[in-house]
């Protein structure tokens, strides 16, 4: 099979896949670590452009696809380990109907609770050094790696009071074993289209993730984003619509809505402060925007959590 890059087929964004448990855009779901078998949980085409609250280690043992992390693209047709940081802009495109392997998701809070786990993550830099984040395996090495996912899944399903301690220990062993067998493939080139898309989502994330009352969002329209990227708004919309099924304004709107939800749940800021931070001059305008897209007023949403 020849190598393939992302084409014009629409890629679903994660927020459009509510059945893909536990990949939610809402970061306040009540879990700290989860393990999944890829044969039991369908892996669709997706694009995850936004900051997530979890780290992900993905083991692919069956199936063929194209994985993009930042501006690196990897054609995957043999066993592969992927270490994905919460801030990585990633995408996956299936090129076959097969799916095998595991993935584990764990939140920053889980790492902070286990100091030794954090030390191993910092030491090996598998999530932060992009040259190490993708590891090729041969068939003989797959059982050595798979066993740690299997043991973590057994612990997760148990009622043991020490399951979190056991799971973090297996995560450490998984990373040690990964370093022992590590072979780092050279990434393929990404298309010019994807480069532009990456820059848009990278700018969107930088604009949104740093907002607060003293530094509200600076730019929030498709025209402003296109100007910052030295592109015509029509061309930016055309690219995003082609590859994600949504235009720039929709992506910006959804990302602002996500951040508003997080601020409502995770802070005690007043509604006026939140509306100011995400670019609304008046709180009533924020109320209308929020209710239109969620069915709740901001106050109702906050009370529900």
PDB file of C-alpha atoms in Angstrom:
ATOM      1  CA  UNK A   1       0.000   0.000   0.000  1.00  0.00           C
ATOM      2  CA  UNK A   2       1.365   3.408  -0.879  1.00  0.00           C
ATOM      3  CA  UNK A   3       1.718   6.105   1.704  1.00  0.00           C
ATOM      4  CA  UNK A   4      -1.264   8.382   2.034  1.00  0.00           C
ATOM      5  CA  UNK A   5      -1.658  11.832   3.561  1.00  0.00           C
ATOM      6  CA  UNK A   6      -4.799  13.541   4.802  1.00  0.00           C
ATOM      7  CA  UNK A   7      -7.128  14.124   1.870  1.00  0.00           C
ATOM      8  CA  UNK A   8     -10.404  15.958   1.340  1.00  0.00           C
ATOM      9  CA  UNK A   9     -12.490  13.470   3.320  1.00  0.00           C
ATOM     10  CA  UNK A  10     -14.152  15.240   6.223  1.00  0.00           C
ATOM     11  CA  UNK A  11     -12.563  14.505   9.595  1.00  0.00           C
ATOM     12  CA  UNK A  12     -14.937  14.457  12.543  1.00  0.00           C
ATOM     13  CA  UNK A  13     -13.917  16.657  15.442  1.00  0.00           C
ATOM     14  CA  UNK A  14     -14.030  15.041  18.848  1.00  0.00           C
ATOM     15  CA  UNK A  15     -16.914  17.199  20.020  1.00  0.00           C
ATOM     16  CA  UNK A  16     -19.036  15.564  17.297  1.00  0.00           C
ATOM     17  CA  UNK A  17     -18.440  12.083  18.686  1.00  0.00           C
ATOM     18  CA  UNK A  18     -20.271  11.902  22.033  1.00  0.00           C
ATOM     19  CA  UNK A  19     -20.338   8.115  21.872  1.00  0.00           C
ATOM     20  CA  UNK A  20     -16.527   7.886  21.850  1.00  0.00           C
ATOM     21  CA  UNK A  21     -16.314   7.496  25.617  1.00  0.00           C
ATOM     22  CA  UNK A  22     -14.235   8.836  27.348  1.00  0.00           C
ATOM     23  CA  UNK A  23     -13.037  11.368  24.773  1.00  0.00           C
ATOM     24  CA  UNK A  24     -15.127  14.321  25.921  1.00  0.00           C
ATOM     25  CA  UNK A  25     -14.374  17.988  25.353  1.00  0.00           C
ATOM     26  CA  UNK A  26     -15.572  18.627  28.921  1.00  0.00           C
ATOM     27  CA  UNK A  27     -12.509  18.356  31.127  1.00  0.00           C
ATOM     28  CA  UNK A  28     -14.429  18.154  34.402  1.00  0.00           C
ATOM     29  CA  UNK A  29     -15.564  14.531  34.019  1.00  0.00           C
ATOM     30  CA  UNK A  30     -14.907  12.587  37.218  1.00  0.00           C
ATOM     31  CA  UNK A  31     -12.079  10.202  36.363  1.00  0.00           C
ATOM     32  CA  UNK A  32      -8.283  10.282  36.628  1.00  0.00           C
ATOM     33  CA  UNK A  33      -7.121   7.247  34.624  1.00  0.00           C
ATOM     34  CA  UNK A  34      -8.900   4.980  32.123  1.00  0.00           C
ATOM     35  CA  UNK A  35      -7.742   2.057  29.966  1.00  0.00           C
ATOM     36  CA  UNK A  36      -9.382   0.907  26.725  1.00  0.00           C
ATOM     37  CA  UNK A  37      -9.065  -1.992  24.293  1.00  0.00           C
ATOM     38  CA  UNK A  38      -9.091  -0.667  20.695  1.00  0.00           C
ATOM     39  CA  UNK A  39     -10.916  -3.756  19.424  1.00  0.00           C
ATOM     40  CA  UNK A  40     -13.855  -2.944  21.707  1.00  0.00           C
ATOM     41  CA  UNK A  41     -13.857   0.830  21.219  1.00  0.00           C
ATOM     42  CA  UNK A  42     -14.153   1.915  17.613  1.00  0.00           C
ATOM     43  CA  UNK A  43     -11.473   4.321  16.411  1.00  0.00           C
ATOM     44  CA  UNK A  44     -12.904   6.784  13.900  1.00  0.00           C
ATOM     45  CA  UNK A  45     -11.242   9.500  11.878  1.00  0.00           C
ATOM     46  CA  UNK A  46     -10.810  12.493  14.130  1.00  0.00           C
ATOM     47  CA  UNK A  47      -9.052  15.785  14.661  1.00  0.00           C
ATOM     48  CA  UNK A  48      -8.285  16.946  18.197  1.00  0.00           C
ATOM     49  CA  UNK A  49      -7.165  20.557  17.867  1.00  0.00           C
ATOM     50  CA  UNK A  50      -7.634  21.719  21.445  1.00  0.00           C
ATOM     51  CA  UNK A  51      -5.930  21.413  24.778  1.00  0.00           C
ATOM     52  CA  UNK A  52      -7.000  18.268  26.619  1.00  0.00           C
ATOM     53  CA  UNK A  53      -6.797  17.522  30.313  1.00  0.00           C
ATOM     54  CA  UNK A  54      -5.251  14.092  29.865  1.00  0.00           C
ATOM     55  CA  UNK A  55      -2.086  12.426  28.636  1.00  0.00           C
ATOM     56  CA  UNK A  56      -2.540   9.494  26.269  1.00  0.00           C
ATOM     57  CA  UNK A  57      -0.406   6.436  25.506  1.00  0.00           C
ATOM     58  CA  UNK A  58      -1.702   4.611  22.439  1.00  0.00           C
ATOM     59  CA  UNK A  59      -0.564   1.146  21.371  1.00  0.00           C
ATOM     60  CA  UNK A  60      -1.562   0.181  17.815  1.00  0.00           C
ATOM     61  CA  UNK A  61      -1.140  -3.526  17.065  1.00  0.00           C
ATOM     62  CA  UNK A  62      -3.570  -3.947  14.142  1.00  0.00           C
ATOM     63  CA  UNK A  63      -4.873  -1.632  11.470  1.00  0.00           C
ATOM     64  CA  UNK A  64      -3.428   0.938   9.111  1.00  0.00           C
ATOM     65  CA  UNK A  65      -3.771   4.686   9.322  1.00  0.00           C
ATOM     66  CA  UNK A  66      -2.228   8.131   9.169  1.00  0.00           C
ATOM     67  CA  UNK A  67      -1.417   9.804  12.481  1.00  0.00           C
ATOM     68  CA  UNK A  68      -0.493  13.492  12.646  1.00  0.00           C
ATOM     69  CA  UNK A  69       1.036  15.144  15.692  1.00  0.00           C
ATOM     70  CA  UNK A  70       1.750  18.821  15.290  1.00  0.00           C
ATOM     71  CA  UNK A  71       3.530  19.151  11.962  1.00  0.00           C
ATOM     72  CA  UNK A  72       4.727  15.531  11.902  1.00  0.00           C
ATOM     73  CA  UNK A  73       2.786  12.852  10.024  1.00  0.00           C
ATOM     74  CA  UNK A  74       3.304   9.093  10.406  1.00  0.00           C
ATOM     75  CA  UNK A  75       2.001   6.355   8.131  1.00  0.00           C
ATOM     76  CA  UNK A  76       1.256   3.456  10.497  1.00  0.00           C
ATOM     77  CA  UNK A  77       0.987  -0.109   9.257  1.00  0.00           C
ATOM     78  CA  UNK A  78       3.061  -1.946  11.877  1.00  0.00           C
ATOM     79  CA  UNK A  79       2.943  -2.025  15.694  1.00  0.00           C
ATOM     80  CA  UNK A  80       3.470   1.483  17.064  1.00  0.00           C
ATOM     81  CA  UNK A  81       3.443   3.269  20.420  1.00  0.00           C
ATOM     82  CA  UNK A  82       2.355   6.912  20.609  1.00  0.00           C
ATOM     83  CA  UNK A  83       2.899   9.232  23.573  1.00  0.00           C
ATOM     84  CA  UNK A  84       0.510  12.168  23.282  1.00  0.00           C
ATOM     85  CA  UNK A  85       0.795  15.308  25.422  1.00  0.00           C
ATOM     86  CA  UNK A  86      -2.404  17.192  26.387  1.00  0.00           C
ATOM     87  CA  UNK A  87      -1.311  20.181  24.293  1.00  0.00           C
ATOM     88  CA  UNK A  88      -0.568  18.240  21.103  1.00  0.00           C
ATOM     89  CA  UNK A  89      -2.707  18.947  18.047  1.00  0.00           C
ATOM     90  CA  UNK A  90      -3.368  15.472  16.691  1.00  0.00           C
ATOM     91  CA  UNK A  91      -5.391  13.700  14.022  1.00  0.00           C
ATOM     92  CA  UNK A  92      -6.027  10.110  12.970  1.00  0.00           C
ATOM     93  CA  UNK A  93      -7.301   8.788   9.671  1.00  0.00           C
ATOM     94  CA  UNK A  94      -8.202   5.118   9.248  1.00  0.00           C
ATOM     95  CA  UNK A  95      -6.945   3.374   6.121  1.00  0.00           C
ATOM     96  CA  UNK A  96      -8.314  -0.066   7.069  1.00  0.00           C
ATOM     97  CA  UNK A  97     -11.220  -1.618   8.951  1.00  0.00           C
ATOM     98  CA  UNK A  98      -8.990  -3.425  11.450  1.00  0.00           C
ATOM     99  CA  UNK A  99      -8.302  -2.054  14.908  1.00  0.00           C
ATOM    100  CA  UNK A 100      -6.154  -3.575  17.633  1.00  0.00           C
ATOM    101  CA  UNK A 101      -4.199  -2.533  20.690  1.00  0.00           C
ATOM    102  CA  UNK A 102      -4.887  -0.404  23.757  1.00  0.00           C
ATOM    103  CA  UNK A 103      -4.813   3.147  24.987  1.00  0.00           C
ATOM    104  CA  UNK A 104      -4.585   4.650  28.447  1.00  0.00           C
ATOM    105  CA  UNK A 105      -5.679   8.159  29.383  1.00  0.00           C
ATOM    106  CA  UNK A 106      -4.553   9.794  32.610  1.00  0.00           C
ATOM    107  CA  UNK A 107      -5.062  13.306  33.881  1.00  0.00           C
ATOM    108  CA  UNK A 108      -2.512  15.782  35.198  1.00  0.00           C
ATOM    109  CA  UNK A 109      -4.030  15.372  38.661  1.00  0.00           C
ATOM    110  CA  UNK A 110      -3.135  11.663  38.551  1.00  0.00           C
ATOM    111  CA  UNK A 111       0.497  12.509  37.788  1.00  0.00           C
ATOM    112  CA  UNK A 112       0.656  15.119  40.529  1.00  0.00           C
ATOM    113  CA  UNK A 113      -0.635  12.566  43.048  1.00  0.00           C
ATOM    114  CA  UNK A 114       2.163  10.115  42.205  1.00  0.00           C
ATOM    115  CA  UNK A 115       5.549  11.790  42.483  1.00  0.00           C
ATOM    116  CA  UNK A 116       7.531   8.814  41.171  1.00  0.00           C
ATOM    117  CA  UNK A 117       5.376   8.652  38.039  1.00  0.00           C
ATOM    118  CA  UNK A 118       6.005  12.339  37.415  1.00  0.00           C
ATOM    119  CA  UNK A 119       9.748  11.779  37.844  1.00  0.00           C
ATOM    120  CA  UNK A 120       9.750   9.017  35.191  1.00  0.00           C
ATOM    121  CA  UNK A 121       7.715  11.168  32.773  1.00  0.00           C
ATOM    122  CA  UNK A 122      10.133  14.064  33.243  1.00  0.00           C
ATOM    123  CA  UNK A 123      13.198  11.817  32.933  1.00  0.00           C
ATOM    124  CA  UNK A 124      12.301  10.063  29.670  1.00  0.00           C
ATOM    125  CA  UNK A 125      10.559  13.047  27.968  1.00  0.00           C
ATOM    126  CA  UNK A 126       8.407  10.751  25.855  1.00  0.00           C
ATOM    127  CA  UNK A 127       5.551  13.266  25.882  1.00  0.00           C
ATOM    128  CA  UNK A 128       7.598  16.443  25.475  1.00  0.00           C
ATOM    129  CA  UNK A 129      10.435  15.482  23.120  1.00  0.00           C
ATOM    130  CA  UNK A 130       8.598  14.970  19.821  1.00  0.00           C
ATOM    131  CA  UNK A 131      11.531  12.977  18.452  1.00  0.00           C
ATOM    132  CA  UNK A 132      10.691  10.307  21.082  1.00  0.00           C
ATOM    133  CA  UNK A 133       6.892  10.389  21.029  1.00  0.00           C
ATOM    134  CA  UNK A 134       6.457   7.744  18.305  1.00  0.00           C
ATOM    135  CA  UNK A 135       8.064   4.324  18.759  1.00  0.00           C
ATOM    136  CA  UNK A 136       8.020   1.464  16.240  1.00  0.00           C
ATOM    137  CA  UNK A 137       7.750  -2.091  17.581  1.00  0.00           C
ATOM    138  CA  UNK A 138       8.342  -5.483  16.028  1.00  0.00           C
ATOM    139  CA  UNK A 139       5.897  -8.336  16.559  1.00  0.00           C
ATOM    140  CA  UNK A 140       8.081  -9.972  19.230  1.00  0.00           C
ATOM    141  CA  UNK A 141       8.009  -6.801  21.320  1.00  0.00           C
ATOM    142  CA  UNK A 142       4.222  -6.355  21.272  1.00  0.00           C
ATOM    143  CA  UNK A 143       3.481  -8.838  24.126  1.00  0.00           C
ATOM    144  CA  UNK A 144       6.120  -7.160  26.308  1.00  0.00           C
ATOM    145  CA  UNK A 145       4.326  -3.827  25.878  1.00  0.00           C
ATOM    146  CA  UNK A 146       0.736  -5.115  25.824  1.00  0.00           C
ATOM    147  CA  UNK A 147       1.071  -6.805  29.215  1.00  0.00           C
ATOM    148  CA  UNK A 148       1.206  -3.450  31.000  1.00  0.00           C
ATOM    149  CA  UNK A 149      -2.030  -2.245  29.388  1.00  0.00           C
ATOM    150  CA  UNK A 150      -3.666  -5.566  30.273  1.00  0.00           C
ATOM    151  CA  UNK A 151      -2.541  -5.341  33.892  1.00  0.00           C
ATOM    152  CA  UNK A 152      -3.740  -1.741  34.145  1.00  0.00           C
ATOM    153  CA  UNK A 153      -7.129  -2.724  32.760  1.00  0.00           C
ATOM    154  CA  UNK A 154      -7.383  -5.559  35.302  1.00  0.00           C
ATOM    155  CA  UNK A 155      -6.622  -3.119  38.109  1.00  0.00           C
ATOM    156  CA  UNK A 156      -9.112  -0.559  36.806  1.00  0.00           C
ATOM    157  CA  UNK A 157     -11.896  -3.150  36.857  1.00  0.00           C
ATOM    158  CA  UNK A 158     -10.987  -4.334  40.340  1.00  0.00           C
ATOM    159  CA  UNK A 159     -12.339  -2.875  43.555  1.00  0.00           C
ATOM    160  CA  UNK A 160      -8.918  -2.703  45.125  1.00  0.00           C
ATOM    161  CA  UNK A 161      -8.163   0.275  47.321  1.00  0.00           C
ATOM    162  CA  UNK A 162      -4.683   0.252  45.785  1.00  0.00           C
ATOM    163  CA  UNK A 163      -5.642   0.128  42.108  1.00  0.00           C
ATOM    164  CA  UNK A 164      -4.391   3.668  41.377  1.00  0.00           C
ATOM    165  CA  UNK A 165      -1.050   2.840  42.989  1.00  0.00           C
ATOM    166  CA  UNK A 166      -0.776  -0.326  40.908  1.00  0.00           C
ATOM    167  CA  UNK A 167      -1.766   1.445  37.676  1.00  0.00           C
ATOM    168  CA  UNK A 168       0.802   4.207  38.116  1.00  0.00           C
ATOM    169  CA  UNK A 169       3.461   1.560  38.766  1.00  0.00           C
ATOM    170  CA  UNK A 170       2.534  -0.218  35.513  1.00  0.00           C
ATOM    171  CA  UNK A 171       2.692   3.136  33.694  1.00  0.00           C
ATOM    172  CA  UNK A 172       6.250   3.560  34.943  1.00  0.00           C
ATOM    173  CA  UNK A 173       7.182   0.045  33.802  1.00  0.00           C
ATOM    174  CA  UNK A 174       5.525   0.675  30.436  1.00  0.00           C
ATOM    175  CA  UNK A 175       7.681   3.752  29.856  1.00  0.00           C
ATOM    176  CA  UNK A 176      10.863   1.957  30.975  1.00  0.00           C
ATOM    177  CA  UNK A 177      10.121  -0.949  28.607  1.00  0.00           C
ATOM    178  CA  UNK A 178       9.334   1.526  25.818  1.00  0.00           C
ATOM    179  CA  UNK A 179      12.724   3.163  26.210  1.00  0.00           C
ATOM    180  CA  UNK A 180      14.435  -0.238  26.103  1.00  0.00           C
ATOM    181  CA  UNK A 181      12.917  -1.175  22.734  1.00  0.00           C
ATOM    182  CA  UNK A 182      12.632   2.341  21.270  1.00  0.00           C
ATOM    183  CA  UNK A 183      13.118   2.861  17.541  1.00  0.00           C
ATOM    184  CA  UNK A 184      11.988   6.281  16.368  1.00  0.00           C
ATOM    185  CA  UNK A 185      10.629   6.473  12.810  1.00  0.00           C
ATOM    186  CA  UNK A 186      11.256   9.495  10.646  1.00  0.00           C
ATOM    187  CA  UNK A 187       8.033  11.463  10.098  1.00  0.00           C
ATOM    188  CA  UNK A 188       6.557  11.991   6.660  1.00  0.00           C
ATOM    189  CA  UNK A 189       5.953  15.450   5.278  1.00  0.00           C
ATOM    190  CA  UNK A 190       2.579  17.039   5.891  1.00  0.00           C
ATOM    191  CA  UNK A 191       0.588  18.747   3.175  1.00  0.00           C
ATOM    192  CA  UNK A 192       0.507  22.530   2.845  1.00  0.00           C
ATOM    193  CA  UNK A 193      -3.202  22.394   3.711  1.00  0.00           C
ATOM    194  CA  UNK A 194      -2.525  20.682   7.010  1.00  0.00           C
ATOM    195  CA  UNK A 195       0.257  23.138   7.836  1.00  0.00           C
ATOM    196  CA  UNK A 196      -2.211  26.019   7.530  1.00  0.00           C
ATOM    197  CA  UNK A 197      -4.808  24.129   9.582  1.00  0.00           C
ATOM    198  CA  UNK A 198      -2.244  23.396  12.288  1.00  0.00           C
ATOM    199  CA  UNK A 199      -1.245  27.060  12.486  1.00  0.00           C
ATOM    200  CA  UNK A 200      -4.891  28.092  12.837  1.00  0.00           C
ATOM    201  CA  UNK A 201      -5.567  25.679  15.696  1.00  0.00           C
ATOM    202  CA  UNK A 202      -2.242  26.502  17.336  1.00  0.00           C
ATOM    203  CA  UNK A 203      -3.124  30.219  17.301  1.00  0.00           C
ATOM    204  CA  UNK A 204      -6.665  29.501  18.510  1.00  0.00           C
ATOM    205  CA  UNK A 205      -5.326  27.492  21.433  1.00  0.00           C
ATOM    206  CA  UNK A 206      -2.786  30.161  22.380  1.00  0.00           C
ATOM    207  CA  UNK A 207      -5.491  32.824  22.307  1.00  0.00           C
ATOM    208  CA  UNK A 208      -7.958  30.839  24.398  1.00  0.00           C
ATOM    209  CA  UNK A 209      -5.768  28.985  26.881  1.00  0.00           C
ATOM    210  CA  UNK A 210      -4.145  32.122  28.267  1.00  0.00           C
ATOM    211  CA  UNK A 211      -7.222  34.237  28.843  1.00  0.00           C
ATOM    212  CA  UNK A 212      -8.162  35.708  32.190  1.00  0.00           C
ATOM    213  CA  UNK A 213      -9.852  38.850  33.438  1.00  0.00           C
ATOM    214  CA  UNK A 214      -6.734  41.003  33.071  1.00  0.00           C
ATOM    215  CA  UNK A 215      -5.895  39.503  29.667  1.00  0.00           C
ATOM    216  CA  UNK A 216      -9.171  38.786  27.824  1.00  0.00           C
ATOM    217  CA  UNK A 217      -9.203  37.160  24.411  1.00  0.00           C
ATOM    218  CA  UNK A 218      -7.654  39.505  21.848  1.00  0.00           C
ATOM    219  CA  UNK A 219      -9.063  38.174  18.599  1.00  0.00           C
ATOM    220  CA  UNK A 220     -12.279  36.197  18.126  1.00  0.00           C
ATOM    221  CA  UNK A 221     -13.440  36.545  14.518  1.00  0.00           C
ATOM    222  CA  UNK A 222     -12.484  34.530  11.444  1.00  0.00           C
ATOM    223  CA  UNK A 223     -11.254  37.739   9.783  1.00  0.00           C
ATOM    224  CA  UNK A 224      -8.957  38.531  12.725  1.00  0.00           C
ATOM    225  CA  UNK A 225      -7.526  35.019  12.815  1.00  0.00           C
ATOM    226  CA  UNK A 226      -6.984  35.007   9.051  1.00  0.00           C
ATOM    227  CA  UNK A 227      -5.203  38.351   9.300  1.00  0.00           C
ATOM    228  CA  UNK A 228      -2.875  37.052  12.005  1.00  0.00           C
ATOM    229  CA  UNK A 229      -2.084  34.054   9.784  1.00  0.00           C
ATOM    230  CA  UNK A 230      -1.568  36.268   6.698  1.00  0.00           C
ATOM    231  CA  UNK A 231      -4.392  34.488   4.888  1.00  0.00           C
ATOM    232  CA  UNK A 232      -7.603  35.597   3.238  1.00  0.00           C
ATOM    233  CA  UNK A 233     -10.641  34.709   5.419  1.00  0.00           C
ATOM    234  CA  UNK A 234     -12.304  32.915   2.499  1.00  0.00           C
ATOM    235  CA  UNK A 235      -9.255  30.696   1.975  1.00  0.00           C
ATOM    236  CA  UNK A 236      -9.022  29.866   5.698  1.00  0.00           C
ATOM    237  CA  UNK A 237     -12.709  28.940   5.761  1.00  0.00           C
ATOM    238  CA  UNK A 238     -12.320  26.856   2.612  1.00  0.00           C
ATOM    239  CA  UNK A 239      -9.442  24.840   4.114  1.00  0.00           C
ATOM    240  CA  UNK A 240     -11.182  24.235   7.418  1.00  0.00           C
ATOM    241  CA  UNK A 241     -14.476  23.316   5.788  1.00  0.00           C
ATOM    242  CA  UNK A 242     -12.708  20.904   3.454  1.00  0.00           C
ATOM    243  CA  UNK A 243     -10.739  19.070   6.132  1.00  0.00           C
ATOM    244  CA  UNK A 244     -12.911  19.373   9.247  1.00  0.00           C
ATOM    245  CA  UNK A 245     -16.422  20.036   7.975  1.00  0.00           C
ATOM    246  CA  UNK A 246     -16.645  23.311   9.931  1.00  0.00           C
ATOM    247  CA  UNK A 247     -15.623  26.872   9.100  1.00  0.00           C
ATOM    248  CA  UNK A 248     -13.347  29.091  11.176  1.00  0.00           C
ATOM    249  CA  UNK A 249     -16.158  30.894  12.988  1.00  0.00           C
ATOM    250  CA  UNK A 250     -17.646  27.602  14.182  1.00  0.00           C
ATOM    251  CA  UNK A 251     -14.300  26.356  15.518  1.00  0.00           C
ATOM    252  CA  UNK A 252     -13.694  29.671  17.298  1.00  0.00           C
ATOM    253  CA  UNK A 253     -17.203  29.715  18.741  1.00  0.00           C
ATOM    254  CA  UNK A 254     -16.951  26.105  19.978  1.00  0.00           C
ATOM    255  CA  UNK A 255     -13.574  26.708  21.583  1.00  0.00           C
ATOM    256  CA  UNK A 256     -14.824  29.828  23.377  1.00  0.00           C
ATOM    257  CA  UNK A 257     -17.846  27.848  24.564  1.00  0.00           C
ATOM    258  CA  UNK A 258     -15.589  25.073  25.893  1.00  0.00           C
ATOM    259  CA  UNK A 259     -13.522  27.595  27.839  1.00  0.00           C
ATOM    260  CA  UNK A 260     -16.638  29.268  29.214  1.00  0.00           C
ATOM    261  CA  UNK A 261     -17.850  25.892  30.524  1.00  0.00           C
ATOM    262  CA  UNK A 262     -14.504  25.232  32.184  1.00  0.00           C
ATOM    263  CA  UNK A 263     -14.439  28.689  33.815  1.00  0.00           C
ATOM    264  CA  UNK A 264     -17.997  28.252  35.097  1.00  0.00           C
ATOM    265  CA  UNK A 265     -17.193  24.884  36.667  1.00  0.00           C
ATOM    266  CA  UNK A 266     -13.587  25.287  37.748  1.00  0.00           C
ATOM    267  CA  UNK A 267     -13.543  28.871  39.069  1.00  0.00           C
ATOM    268  CA  UNK A 268     -15.597  31.075  41.354  1.00  0.00           C
ATOM    269  CA  UNK A 269     -15.351  34.040  38.968  1.00  0.00           C
ATOM    270  CA  UNK A 270     -18.464  36.148  38.591  1.00  0.00           C
ATOM    271  CA  UNK A 271     -20.465  35.772  35.395  1.00  0.00           C
ATOM    272  CA  UNK A 272     -19.470  39.308  34.461  1.00  0.00           C
ATOM    273  CA  UNK A 273     -15.759  38.464  34.827  1.00  0.00           C
ATOM    274  CA  UNK A 274     -16.141  35.320  32.711  1.00  0.00           C
ATOM    275  CA  UNK A 275     -18.066  37.116  29.979  1.00  0.00           C
ATOM    276  CA  UNK A 276     -15.415  39.862  29.895  1.00  0.00           C
ATOM    277  CA  UNK A 277     -12.567  37.317  29.704  1.00  0.00           C
ATOM    278  CA  UNK A 278     -14.005  35.495  26.701  1.00  0.00           C
ATOM    279  CA  UNK A 279     -14.705  38.654  24.759  1.00  0.00           C
ATOM    280  CA  UNK A 280     -18.236  39.788  25.590  1.00  0.00           C
ATOM    281  CA  UNK A 281     -18.621  43.459  26.474  1.00  0.00           C
ATOM    282  CA  UNK A 282     -21.921  42.835  28.260  1.00  0.00           C
ATOM    283  CA  UNK A 283     -22.983  39.856  30.374  1.00  0.00           C
ATOM    284  CA  UNK A 284     -26.465  39.637  28.768  1.00  0.00           C
ATOM    285  CA  UNK A 285     -24.796  38.983  25.400  1.00  0.00           C
ATOM    286  CA  UNK A 286     -22.802  36.153  26.974  1.00  0.00           C
ATOM    287  CA  UNK A 287     -25.995  34.737  28.493  1.00  0.00           C
ATOM    288  CA  UNK A 288     -27.718  34.700  25.090  1.00  0.00           C
ATOM    289  CA  UNK A 289     -24.684  33.084  23.399  1.00  0.00           C
ATOM    290  CA  UNK A 290     -24.339  30.404  26.065  1.00  0.00           C
ATOM    291  CA  UNK A 291     -28.024  29.479  26.213  1.00  0.00           C
ATOM    292  CA  UNK A 292     -28.277  29.340  22.424  1.00  0.00           C
ATOM    293  CA  UNK A 293     -25.567  26.679  22.258  1.00  0.00           C
ATOM    294  CA  UNK A 294     -26.207  24.694  25.466  1.00  0.00           C
ATOM    295  CA  UNK A 295     -29.848  25.196  26.338  1.00  0.00           C
ATOM    296  CA  UNK A 296     -28.830  26.547  29.759  1.00  0.00           C
ATOM    297  CA  UNK A 297     -28.004  29.972  31.078  1.00  0.00           C
ATOM    298  CA  UNK A 298     -24.455  30.229  32.492  1.00  0.00           C
ATOM    299  CA  UNK A 299     -25.866  30.334  36.022  1.00  0.00           C
ATOM    300  CA  UNK A 300     -27.967  27.201  35.445  1.00  0.00           C
ATOM    301  CA  UNK A 301     -24.986  25.382  33.967  1.00  0.00           C
ATOM    302  CA  UNK A 302     -22.791  26.290  36.951  1.00  0.00           C
ATOM    303  CA  UNK A 303     -25.444  25.144  39.458  1.00  0.00           C
ATOM    304  CA  UNK A 304     -25.774  21.793  37.662  1.00  0.00           C
ATOM    305  CA  UNK A 305     -22.147  20.989  38.568  1.00  0.00           C
TER     306      UNK A 305
END
